[in-house]
Amino acid sequence: MLSAARGKWPTVVQLPSGKALTVRAAADVFLDSLGNPNTVRNYGIGVGKTAERLGEARPPASVAADEIGEARELLWGTAAVNTWNARRAAVLSWLGWCRERGYLLDEHTTVRGPGTGWDLHEYRHSAVTHLGEQGASPLMLMAKSRHKKPENLRRYFKPSDEPIAEVTSLLAPGDARR
């Protein structure tokens, strides 16, 4: 596939076969795919420590988006801005690399064939929506999703018909048509 953004062919990297892919294996293959030794060294810190924190033996598909954010916060939450940004960039690059190669999440959430599964954004959206439907307060939803403003949270929370009918019934008990 031709990369429109760069106008060149992407690098093809063989993922380990014969055993289940782990977070550590995905991190190692990603780091091995980088050409510049300085980038490997710098990214190795962010990606390596994040993989350790997430659990190196876990399958990548079992890692939730909020776990990645929590790991970054625990590892570099008090670091200097430049350090935080460098580690964040490394981890985001790794996640993007994984996504380009199938983002393993799609493989495990697909319903109608390849390319129909969820990405991390959709997974996060779904989690926040389900929490909202179960009655979590807006402040708790903001804390969980790390949104700073309630208006930014609105786009993630789309309650189904059942919770809306339940709220409507509060206006006229026994009459859900309102």
Tab-separated table of C-alpha atoms in Angstrom:
chain	number	residue	atom	x	y	z
A	1	MET	CA	0.000	0.000	0.000
A	2	LEU	CA	1.333	3.432	-0.912
A	3	SER	CA	1.493	5.890	1.945
A	4	ALA	CA	-0.126	9.078	0.671
A	5	ALA	CA	1.292	11.167	3.502
A	6	ARG	CA	4.892	10.321	2.767
A	7	GLY	CA	4.710	9.211	-0.857
A	8	LYS	CA	6.795	6.089	-0.238
A	9	TRP	CA	6.260	2.435	0.539
A	10	PRO	CA	5.922	1.490	4.230
A	11	THR	CA	8.401	-0.931	5.774
A	12	VAL	CA	7.187	-4.515	5.943
A	13	VAL	CA	8.054	-6.135	9.253
A	14	GLN	CA	7.549	-9.818	10.039
A	15	LEU	CA	5.699	-10.293	13.316
A	16	PRO	CA	6.737	-13.267	15.460
A	17	SER	CA	4.885	-16.435	14.533
A	18	GLY	CA	4.341	-19.780	16.175
A	19	LYS	CA	3.313	-18.245	19.500
A	20	ALA	CA	0.918	-15.636	20.758
A	21	LEU	CA	2.115	-12.073	20.292
A	22	THR	CA	2.870	-10.339	23.593
A	23	VAL	CA	3.179	-6.681	24.532
A	24	ARG	CA	6.955	-7.164	24.850
A	25	ALA	CA	7.236	-8.854	21.446
A	26	ALA	CA	5.210	-6.058	19.813
A	27	ALA	CA	7.494	-3.490	21.485
A	28	ASP	CA	10.650	-5.308	20.368
A	29	VAL	CA	9.493	-5.693	16.769
A	30	PHE	CA	8.533	-2.000	16.690
A	31	LEU	CA	11.919	-0.918	18.052
A	32	ASP	CA	13.708	-3.255	15.607
A	33	SER	CA	11.831	-1.590	12.736
A	34	LEU	CA	13.323	1.825	13.525
A	35	GLY	CA	16.384	2.702	11.496
A	36	ASN	CA	18.061	5.423	13.527
A	37	PRO	CA	20.022	4.176	16.584
A	38	ASN	CA	19.295	7.420	18.463
A	39	THR	CA	15.554	6.977	17.892
A	40	VAL	CA	15.792	3.343	19.013
A	41	ARG	CA	17.559	4.394	22.215
A	42	ASN	CA	15.135	7.237	23.009
A	43	TYR	CA	11.976	5.365	22.017
A	44	GLY	CA	13.248	2.277	23.807
A	45	ILE	CA	12.912	4.073	27.136
A	46	GLY	CA	9.288	5.119	26.633
A	47	VAL	CA	8.097	1.972	24.887
A	48	GLY	CA	10.129	-0.404	27.066
A	49	LYS	CA	9.000	1.018	30.400
A	50	THR	CA	5.396	1.236	29.178
A	51	ALA	CA	5.503	-2.422	28.095
A	52	GLU	CA	6.903	-3.381	31.517
A	53	ARG	CA	4.184	-1.420	33.305
A	54	LEU	CA	1.390	-2.919	31.167
A	55	GLY	CA	2.657	-6.473	31.638
A	56	GLU	CA	5.081	-7.746	29.037
A	57	ALA	CA	3.543	-11.227	28.734
A	58	ARG	CA	0.020	-9.964	28.046
A	59	PRO	CA	-1.517	-10.141	24.611
A	60	PRO	CA	-1.682	-6.609	23.192
A	61	ALA	CA	-5.423	-6.976	22.582
A	62	SER	CA	-5.993	-7.248	26.334
A	63	VAL	CA	-4.586	-3.753	26.992
A	64	ALA	CA	-7.235	-1.055	27.353
A	65	ALA	CA	-6.570	2.505	26.226
A	66	ASP	CA	-6.949	3.883	29.740
A	67	GLU	CA	-4.235	1.504	30.974
A	68	ILE	CA	-1.770	3.071	28.568
A	69	GLY	CA	-2.651	6.551	29.801
A	70	GLU	CA	-2.370	5.426	33.428
A	71	ALA	CA	1.022	3.834	32.752
A	72	ARG	CA	2.335	7.039	31.171
A	73	GLU	CA	0.978	9.098	34.058
A	74	LEU	CA	2.578	6.823	36.675
A	75	LEU	CA	5.895	6.647	34.851
A	76	TRP	CA	6.305	10.280	33.766
A	77	GLY	CA	3.511	12.299	35.363
A	78	THR	CA	5.954	14.348	37.411
A	79	ALA	CA	8.689	14.532	34.762
A	80	ALA	CA	9.748	17.688	32.965
A	81	VAL	CA	7.544	18.730	30.048
A	82	ASN	CA	10.179	17.752	27.465
A	83	THR	CA	10.538	14.289	29.007
A	84	TRP	CA	6.758	13.813	29.154
A	85	ASN	CA	6.395	14.837	25.501
A	86	ALA	CA	9.266	12.602	24.349
A	87	ARG	CA	7.859	9.538	26.143
A	88	ARG	CA	4.338	10.304	24.940
A	89	ALA	CA	5.565	10.622	21.350
A	90	ALA	CA	7.386	7.293	21.576
A	91	VAL	CA	4.363	5.451	22.954
A	92	LEU	CA	1.991	7.072	20.436
A	93	SER	CA	4.343	6.122	17.608
A	94	TRP	CA	4.385	2.521	18.867
A	95	LEU	CA	0.587	2.428	19.090
A	96	GLY	CA	0.281	3.882	15.592
A	97	TRP	CA	2.744	1.309	14.293
A	98	CYS	CA	0.700	-1.469	15.882
A	99	ARG	CA	-2.513	-0.026	14.435
A	100	GLU	CA	-1.013	0.097	10.929
A	101	ARG	CA	-0.133	-3.572	11.178
A	102	GLY	CA	-3.622	-4.754	12.055
A	103	TYR	CA	-3.818	-2.775	15.671
A	104	LEU	CA	-4.492	-6.244	16.910
A	105	LEU	CA	-7.538	-4.717	18.561
A	106	ASP	CA	-9.351	-4.854	15.212
A	107	GLU	CA	-8.522	-8.555	14.925
A	108	HIS	CA	-10.115	-9.334	18.271
A	109	THR	CA	-13.175	-7.092	17.968
A	110	THR	CA	-14.089	-7.660	14.322
A	111	VAL	CA	-17.623	-8.763	13.539
A	112	ARG	CA	-17.856	-8.571	9.745
A	113	GLY	CA	-14.288	-9.267	8.645
A	114	PRO	CA	-10.942	-7.432	8.705
A	115	GLY	CA	-11.126	-3.687	9.102
A	116	THR	CA	-14.503	-3.696	10.857
A	117	GLY	CA	-13.250	-3.982	14.434
A	118	TRP	CA	-12.694	-1.209	16.951
A	119	ASP	CA	-9.787	1.155	17.277
A	120	LEU	CA	-8.619	2.573	20.627
A	121	HIS	CA	-10.746	5.690	20.227
A	122	GLU	CA	-13.897	3.610	19.684
A	123	TYR	CA	-12.967	1.357	22.607
A	124	ARG	CA	-12.633	4.397	24.864
A	125	HIS	CA	-15.915	5.837	23.549
A	126	SER	CA	-17.684	2.548	24.274
A	127	ALA	CA	-16.307	2.301	27.806
A	128	VAL	CA	-17.356	5.848	28.708
A	129	THR	CA	-20.791	5.313	27.146
A	130	HIS	CA	-21.365	2.103	29.117
A	131	LEU	CA	-20.299	3.779	32.351
A	132	GLY	CA	-22.694	6.644	31.646
A	133	GLU	CA	-25.537	4.237	30.955
A	134	GLN	CA	-24.855	2.538	34.278
A	135	GLY	CA	-25.289	5.818	36.116
A	136	ALA	CA	-21.733	7.092	36.564
A	137	SER	CA	-21.716	10.806	37.329
A	138	PRO	CA	-20.331	13.280	34.787
A	139	LEU	CA	-17.401	13.999	37.139
A	140	MET	CA	-16.523	10.303	37.302
A	141	LEU	CA	-16.796	10.025	33.518
A	142	MET	CA	-14.462	13.007	33.173
A	143	ALA	CA	-11.987	11.447	35.586
A	144	LYS	CA	-12.060	8.106	33.784
A	145	SER	CA	-11.782	9.575	30.280
A	146	ARG	CA	-9.368	12.348	31.345
A	147	HIS	CA	-11.490	15.058	29.766
A	148	LYS	CA	-11.052	18.494	31.328
A	149	LYS	CA	-14.344	20.016	30.163
A	150	PRO	CA	-17.835	18.496	30.356
A	151	GLU	CA	-18.668	19.725	26.848
A	152	ASN	CA	-15.845	17.576	25.440
A	153	LEU	CA	-17.276	14.528	27.166
A	154	ARG	CA	-20.685	14.974	25.525
A	155	ARG	CA	-19.561	13.541	22.202
A	156	TYR	CA	-18.568	10.275	23.875
A	157	PHE	CA	-21.791	9.822	25.778
A	158	LYS	CA	-24.717	8.760	23.634
A	159	PRO	CA	-27.147	6.911	25.856
A	160	SER	CA	-29.315	4.217	24.328
A	161	ASP	CA	-33.110	4.412	24.165
A	162	GLU	CA	-33.575	2.513	27.447
A	163	PRO	CA	-31.853	5.077	29.757
A	164	ILE	CA	-33.589	7.934	27.924
A	165	ALA	CA	-36.972	6.229	28.438
A	166	GLU	CA	-36.122	5.715	32.115
A	167	VAL	CA	-35.341	9.419	32.592
A	168	THR	CA	-38.465	10.387	30.657
A	169	SER	CA	-40.582	8.196	32.931
A	170	LEU	CA	-39.532	10.385	35.867
A	171	LEU	CA	-41.613	13.200	34.356
A	172	ALA	CA	-44.803	11.111	34.201
A	173	PRO	CA	-44.549	7.752	35.982
A	174	GLY	CA	-46.287	5.035	33.988
A	175	ASP	CA	-46.215	7.013	30.733
A	176	ALA	CA	-42.937	6.515	28.805
A	177	ARG	CA	-44.303	8.121	25.608
A	178	ARG	CA	-43.256	11.668	26.615
